[in-house]
PDB file of C-alpha atoms and ligand atoms in Angstrom:
ATOM      1  CA  MET J  30     180.779  20.956  70.993  1.00  0.00           C
ATOM      2  CA  SER J  31     183.373  20.963  73.857  1.00  0.00           C
ATOM      3  CA  ARG J  32     187.266  21.105  72.273  1.00  0.00           C
ATOM      4  CA  ASN J  33     189.405  18.078  72.614  1.00  0.00           C
ATOM      5  CA  ILE J  34     192.477  18.341  73.953  1.00  0.00           C
ATOM      6  CA  ALA J  35     195.323  15.993  74.459  1.00  0.00           C
ATOM      7  CA  PHE J  36     198.020  15.731  77.100  1.00  0.00           C
ATOM      8  CA  ALA J  37     201.240  13.761  78.377  1.00  0.00           C
ATOM      9  CA  SER J  38     203.605  14.678  80.616  1.00  0.00           C
ATOM     10  CA  ASP J  39     206.556  11.757  82.649  1.00  0.00           C
ATOM     11  CA  HIS J  40     206.946  12.205  86.171  1.00  0.00           C
ATOM     12  CA  GLY J  41     208.628  15.729  86.336  1.00  0.00           C
ATOM     13  CA  GLY J  42     205.118  17.227  84.261  1.00  0.00           C
ATOM     14  CA  PHE J  43     202.875  14.754  86.113  1.00  0.00           C
ATOM     15  CA  GLU J  44     201.318  17.090  89.104  1.00  0.00           C
ATOM     16  CA  LEU J  45     201.120  20.442  86.844  1.00  0.00           C
ATOM     17  CA  LYS J  46     199.609  17.856  83.907  1.00  0.00           C
ATOM     18  CA  ASN J  47     197.119  16.966  86.998  1.00  0.00           C
ATOM     19  CA  HIS J  48     196.007  20.493  87.853  1.00  0.00           C
ATOM     20  CA  ILE J  49     195.997  21.872  83.919  1.00  0.00           C
ATOM     21  CA  MET J  50     193.726  19.044  83.332  1.00  0.00           C
ATOM     22  CA  ALA J  51     191.419  19.780  86.045  1.00  0.00           C
ATOM     23  CA  TYR J  52     191.276  23.796  85.101  1.00  0.00           C
ATOM     24  CA  LEU J  53     190.342  22.979  81.918  1.00  0.00           C
ATOM     25  CA  LYS J  54     187.711  20.430  82.887  1.00  0.00           C
ATOM     26  CA  GLU J  55     185.588  23.131  85.218  1.00  0.00           C
ATOM     27  CA  GLN J  56     185.907  25.006  81.791  1.00  0.00           C
ATOM     28  CA  GLY J  57     184.851  22.594  79.485  1.00  0.00           C
ATOM     29  CA  TYR J  58     187.119  20.755  77.977  1.00  0.00           C
ATOM     30  CA  ASN J  59     187.504  17.438  76.750  1.00  0.00           C
ATOM     31  CA  CYS J  60     191.153  16.695  78.231  1.00  0.00           C
ATOM     32  CA  VAL J  61     192.350  13.721  76.707  1.00  0.00           C
ATOM     33  CA  ASP J  62     194.695  11.995  79.022  1.00  0.00           C
ATOM     34  CA  PHE J  63     198.035   9.907  77.105  1.00  0.00           C
ATOM     35  CA  GLY J  64     199.988   9.459  80.337  1.00  0.00           C
ATOM     36  CA  SER J  65     202.432   9.138  82.321  1.00  0.00           C
ATOM     37  CA  HIS J  66     199.781   8.409  85.199  1.00  0.00           C
ATOM     38  CA  SER J  67     201.862   8.446  88.625  1.00  0.00           C
ATOM     39  CA  GLU J  68     205.040  10.181  89.995  1.00  0.00           C
ATOM     40  CA  GLU J  69     207.342   6.981  88.816  1.00  0.00           C
ATOM     41  CA  SER J  70     210.305   8.118  86.606  1.00  0.00           C
ATOM     42  CA  CYS J  71     209.597   7.421  83.613  1.00  0.00           C
ATOM     43  CA  ASP J  72     210.184   8.621  79.353  1.00  0.00           C
ATOM     44  CA  TYR J  73     208.669  11.563  78.291  1.00  0.00           C
ATOM     45  CA  PRO J  74     208.687  10.509  74.181  1.00  0.00           C
ATOM     46  CA  ASP J  75     206.397   7.489  75.117  1.00  0.00           C
ATOM     47  CA  TYR J  76     203.906   9.402  76.300  1.00  0.00           C
ATOM     48  CA  ALA J  77     204.995  12.380  73.611  1.00  0.00           C
ATOM     49  CA  VAL J  78     204.054  10.873  70.743  1.00  0.00           C
ATOM     50  CA  PRO J  79     200.785   8.986  71.696  1.00  0.00           C
ATOM     51  CA  ALA J  80     199.295  12.646  72.147  1.00  0.00           C
ATOM     52  CA  CYS J  81     201.002  14.345  68.865  1.00  0.00           C
ATOM     53  CA  ASN J  82     199.389  11.756  66.903  1.00  0.00           C
ATOM     54  CA  ALA J  83     195.916  12.377  68.254  1.00  0.00           C
ATOM     55  CA  VAL J  84     196.530  15.553  66.939  1.00  0.00           C
ATOM     56  CA  LEU J  85     198.138  15.115  63.880  1.00  0.00           C
ATOM     57  CA  GLY J  86     194.951  12.193  64.103  1.00  0.00           C
ATOM     58  CA  GLY J  87     192.298  15.388  64.148  1.00  0.00           C
ATOM     59  CA  GLU J  88     191.202  13.012  67.421  1.00  0.00           C
ATOM     60  CA  CYS J  89     192.208  16.195  69.234  1.00  0.00           C
ATOM     61  CA  GLU J  90     193.471  20.072  68.231  1.00  0.00           C
ATOM     62  CA  CYS J  91     196.091  20.518  70.039  1.00  0.00           C
ATOM     63  CA  ALA J  92     198.699  18.842  73.230  1.00  0.00           C
ATOM     64  CA  LEU J  93     198.843  20.589  75.964  1.00  0.00           C
ATOM     65  CA  LEU J  94     202.808  18.674  77.178  1.00  0.00           C
ATOM     66  CA  PHE J  95     204.655  18.703  80.802  1.00  0.00           C
ATOM     67  CA  CYS J  96     207.861  17.313  81.843  1.00  0.00           C
ATOM     68  CA  GLY J  97     210.191  18.777  84.237  1.00  0.00           C
ATOM     69  CA  THR J  98     211.493  21.433  82.287  1.00  0.00           C
ATOM     70  CA  GLY J  99     209.186  21.248  79.405  1.00  0.00           C
ATOM     71  CA  VAL J 100     212.096  21.554  77.159  1.00  0.00           C
ATOM     72  CA  GLY J 101     212.648  17.767  76.826  1.00  0.00           C
ATOM     73  CA  ILE J 102     208.857  16.885  75.827  1.00  0.00           C
ATOM     74  CA  SER J 103     209.176  18.965  72.878  1.00  0.00           C
ATOM     75  CA  ILE J 104     212.288  18.197  71.461  1.00  0.00           C
ATOM     76  CA  ALA J 105     210.999  14.837  71.076  1.00  0.00           C
ATOM     77  CA  ALA J 106     206.848  16.634  69.858  1.00  0.00           C
ATOM     78  CA  ASN J 107     208.968  18.648  67.084  1.00  0.00           C
ATOM     79  CA  LYS J 108     209.924  15.346  65.821  1.00  0.00           C
ATOM     80  CA  LEU J 109     206.994  14.179  64.929  1.00  0.00           C
ATOM     81  CA  ARG J 110     206.558  15.988  61.710  1.00  0.00           C
ATOM     82  CA  GLY J 111     203.582  18.446  61.130  1.00  0.00           C
ATOM     83  CA  ILE J 112     203.987  19.373  65.061  1.00  0.00           C
ATOM     84  CA  ARG J 113     205.305  22.784  66.139  1.00  0.00           C
ATOM     85  CA  ALA J 114     206.066  22.275  69.908  1.00  0.00           C
ATOM     86  CA  CYS J 115     206.548  25.453  71.659  1.00  0.00           C
ATOM     87  CA  CYS J 116     207.807  25.423  74.916  1.00  0.00           C
ATOM     88  CA  CYS J 117     206.925  28.737  76.655  1.00  0.00           C
ATOM     89  CA  SER J 118     207.436  29.959  79.853  1.00  0.00           C
ATOM     90  CA  ASP J 119     205.919  33.501  79.543  1.00  0.00           C
ATOM     91  CA  THR J 120     202.582  34.711  78.199  1.00  0.00           C
ATOM     92  CA  PHE J 121     203.447  36.957  75.680  1.00  0.00           C
ATOM     93  CA  SER J 122     205.680  33.681  73.611  1.00  0.00           C
ATOM     94  CA  ALA J 123     202.365  31.287  74.574  1.00  0.00           C
ATOM     95  CA  GLU J 124     200.270  33.935  72.198  1.00  0.00           C
ATOM     96  CA  MET J 125     202.549  34.104  69.579  1.00  0.00           C
ATOM     97  CA  THR J 126     203.472  31.114  69.017  1.00  0.00           C
ATOM     98  CA  ARG J 127     199.955  30.486  68.249  1.00  0.00           C
ATOM     99  CA  ALA J 128     199.800  33.595  66.099  1.00  0.00           C
ATOM    100  CA  HIS J 129     202.689  33.254  64.508  1.00  0.00           C
ATOM    101  CA  ASN J 130     204.150  29.720  64.260  1.00  0.00           C
ATOM    102  CA  ASP J 131     200.324  28.096  64.098  1.00  0.00           C
ATOM    103  CA  ALA J 132     201.666  26.181  67.386  1.00  0.00           C
ATOM    104  CA  ASN J 133     200.136  22.771  67.749  1.00  0.00           C
ATOM    105  CA  ALA J 134     201.578  22.016  70.993  1.00  0.00           C
ATOM    106  CA  LEU J 135     202.625  23.890  74.571  1.00  0.00           C
ATOM    107  CA  CYS J 136     204.919  22.647  76.377  1.00  0.00           C
ATOM    108  CA  LEU J 137     205.268  23.580  80.216  1.00  0.00           C
ATOM    109  CA  GLY J 138     207.609  22.593  82.948  1.00  0.00           C
ATOM    110  CA  GLY J 139     206.449  21.443  85.582  1.00  0.00           C
ATOM    111  CA  ARG J 140     209.675  22.703  87.783  1.00  0.00           C
ATOM    112  CA  VAL J 141     209.981  25.617  85.450  1.00  0.00           C
ATOM    113  CA  VAL J 142     206.343  27.339  86.277  1.00  0.00           C
ATOM    114  CA  GLY J 143     203.974  27.667  89.050  1.00  0.00           C
ATOM    115  CA  PHE J 144     200.173  26.449  88.680  1.00  0.00           C
ATOM    116  CA  GLY J 145     199.044  30.079  88.124  1.00  0.00           C
ATOM    117  CA  LEU J 146     201.475  31.237  85.724  1.00  0.00           C
ATOM    118  CA  ALA J 147     200.619  27.509  83.620  1.00  0.00           C
ATOM    119  CA  GLU J 148     197.062  28.785  83.855  1.00  0.00           C
ATOM    120  CA  LYS J 149     197.977  31.970  82.402  1.00  0.00           C
ATOM    121  CA  LEU J 150     200.128  30.227  79.529  1.00  0.00           C
ATOM    122  CA  VAL J 151     197.580  27.586  78.762  1.00  0.00           C
ATOM    123  CA  ASP J 152     194.813  30.451  78.885  1.00  0.00           C
ATOM    124  CA  ALA J 153     196.700  32.725  76.226  1.00  0.00           C
ATOM    125  CA  PHE J 154     197.782  29.944  74.267  1.00  0.00           C
ATOM    126  CA  LEU J 155     193.977  28.035  74.032  1.00  0.00           C
ATOM    127  CA  SER J 156     192.240  31.813  73.234  1.00  0.00           C
ATOM    128  CA  THR J 157     194.476  32.856  70.595  1.00  0.00           C
ATOM    129  CA  SER J 158     194.000  31.991  66.488  1.00  0.00           C
ATOM    130  CA  PHE J 159     196.716  31.652  64.427  1.00  0.00           C
ATOM    131  CA  MET J 160     197.107  34.760  61.968  1.00  0.00           C
ATOM    132  CA  GLU J 161     196.353  32.959  58.382  1.00  0.00           C
ATOM    133  CA  GLY J 162     197.837  34.484  55.540  1.00  0.00           C
ATOM    134  CA  GLY J 163     200.727  36.450  54.478  1.00  0.00           C
ATOM    135  CA  ASN J 164     203.976  36.161  55.742  1.00  0.00           C
ATOM    136  CA  HIS J 165     203.480  33.412  58.465  1.00  0.00           C
ATOM    137  CA  ARG J 166     201.678  31.776  56.648  1.00  0.00           C
ATOM    138  CA  ARG J 167     204.979  31.317  53.982  1.00  0.00           C
ATOM    139  CA  ARG J 168     207.226  30.035  57.344  1.00  0.00           C
ATOM    140  CA  ILE J 169     204.915  27.709  57.733  1.00  0.00           C
ATOM    141  CA  ASP J 170     204.198  26.302  54.822  1.00  0.00           C
ATOM    142  CA  LYS J 171     208.758  26.222  54.624  1.00  0.00           C
ATOM    143  CA  ILE J 172     209.316  24.623  57.693  1.00  0.00           C
ATOM    144  CA  ALA J 173     206.649  21.480  56.690  1.00  0.00           C
ATOM    145  CA  ALA J 174     208.807  21.415  53.269  1.00  0.00           C
ATOM    146  CA  ILE J 175     212.222  20.690  55.433  1.00  0.00           C
ATOM    147  CA  GLU J 176     209.875  18.137  56.741  1.00  0.00           C
ATOM    148  CA  ALA J 177     208.717  16.764  52.995  1.00  0.00           C
ATOM    149  CA  GLU J 178     211.981  16.868  52.503  1.00  0.00           C
ATOM    150  CA  GLN J 179     213.622  15.052  55.194  1.00  0.00           C
ATOM    151  CA  LYS J 180     214.760  11.397  54.452  1.00  0.00           C
ATOM    152  CA  LEU J 181     213.186   8.584  56.576  1.00  0.00           C
TER     153      LEU J 181
HETATM  154  C1  LIG Q 218     213.208  13.969  84.116  1.00  0.00           C
HETATM  155  O1  LIG Q 218     213.901  13.929  85.232  1.00  0.00           O
HETATM  156  C2  LIG Q 218     213.398  15.253  83.513  1.00  0.00           C
HETATM  157  O2  LIG Q 218     214.691  15.495  82.891  1.00  0.00           O
HETATM  158  C3  LIG Q 218     212.536  15.502  82.165  1.00  0.00           C
HETATM  159  O3  LIG Q 218     211.081  15.542  83.440  1.00  0.00           O
HETATM  160  C4  LIG Q 218     212.849  17.104  81.227  1.00  0.00           C
HETATM  161  O4  LIG Q 218     213.169  18.126  82.282  1.00  0.00           O
HETATM  162  C5  LIG Q 218     213.763  16.628  80.375  1.00  0.00           C
HETATM  163  O5  LIG Q 218     213.666  17.993  79.721  1.00  0.00           O
END
């Protein structure tokens, strides 16, 4: 069965999002595109939220999010309870944020990383599993407790 991945970007990440969607479609992934749909200026939170909700709702296993730097859309994504989004531009972090942080969203900057590096970052993220149990689980649980204690 093909793996469902949620995609979102603003104008700054639009081109890289399209490149990575094509790259993953070729490998048999089901890429669910939550926009944006052009290079016209837009606001990354508007697209991050539906993509992250697809992850939280279980329709997609993770989200790949893109803006100019990857930073703004990661900040927006991390406002949703249960989303652990990481902005990466090195493959070690892209791997470790899955292995140690159980990240469910990877954020990339279309003005920061080229197509080739972005492919490697996505490969590292999608091929790594969370190291279940022990110290890492305890830390993730503490993050969830912070979210649970927060007043609306
Ligand atoms: C848009 O110009 C830019 O600010 C945005 O894509 C992103 O880099 C913000 O973090």
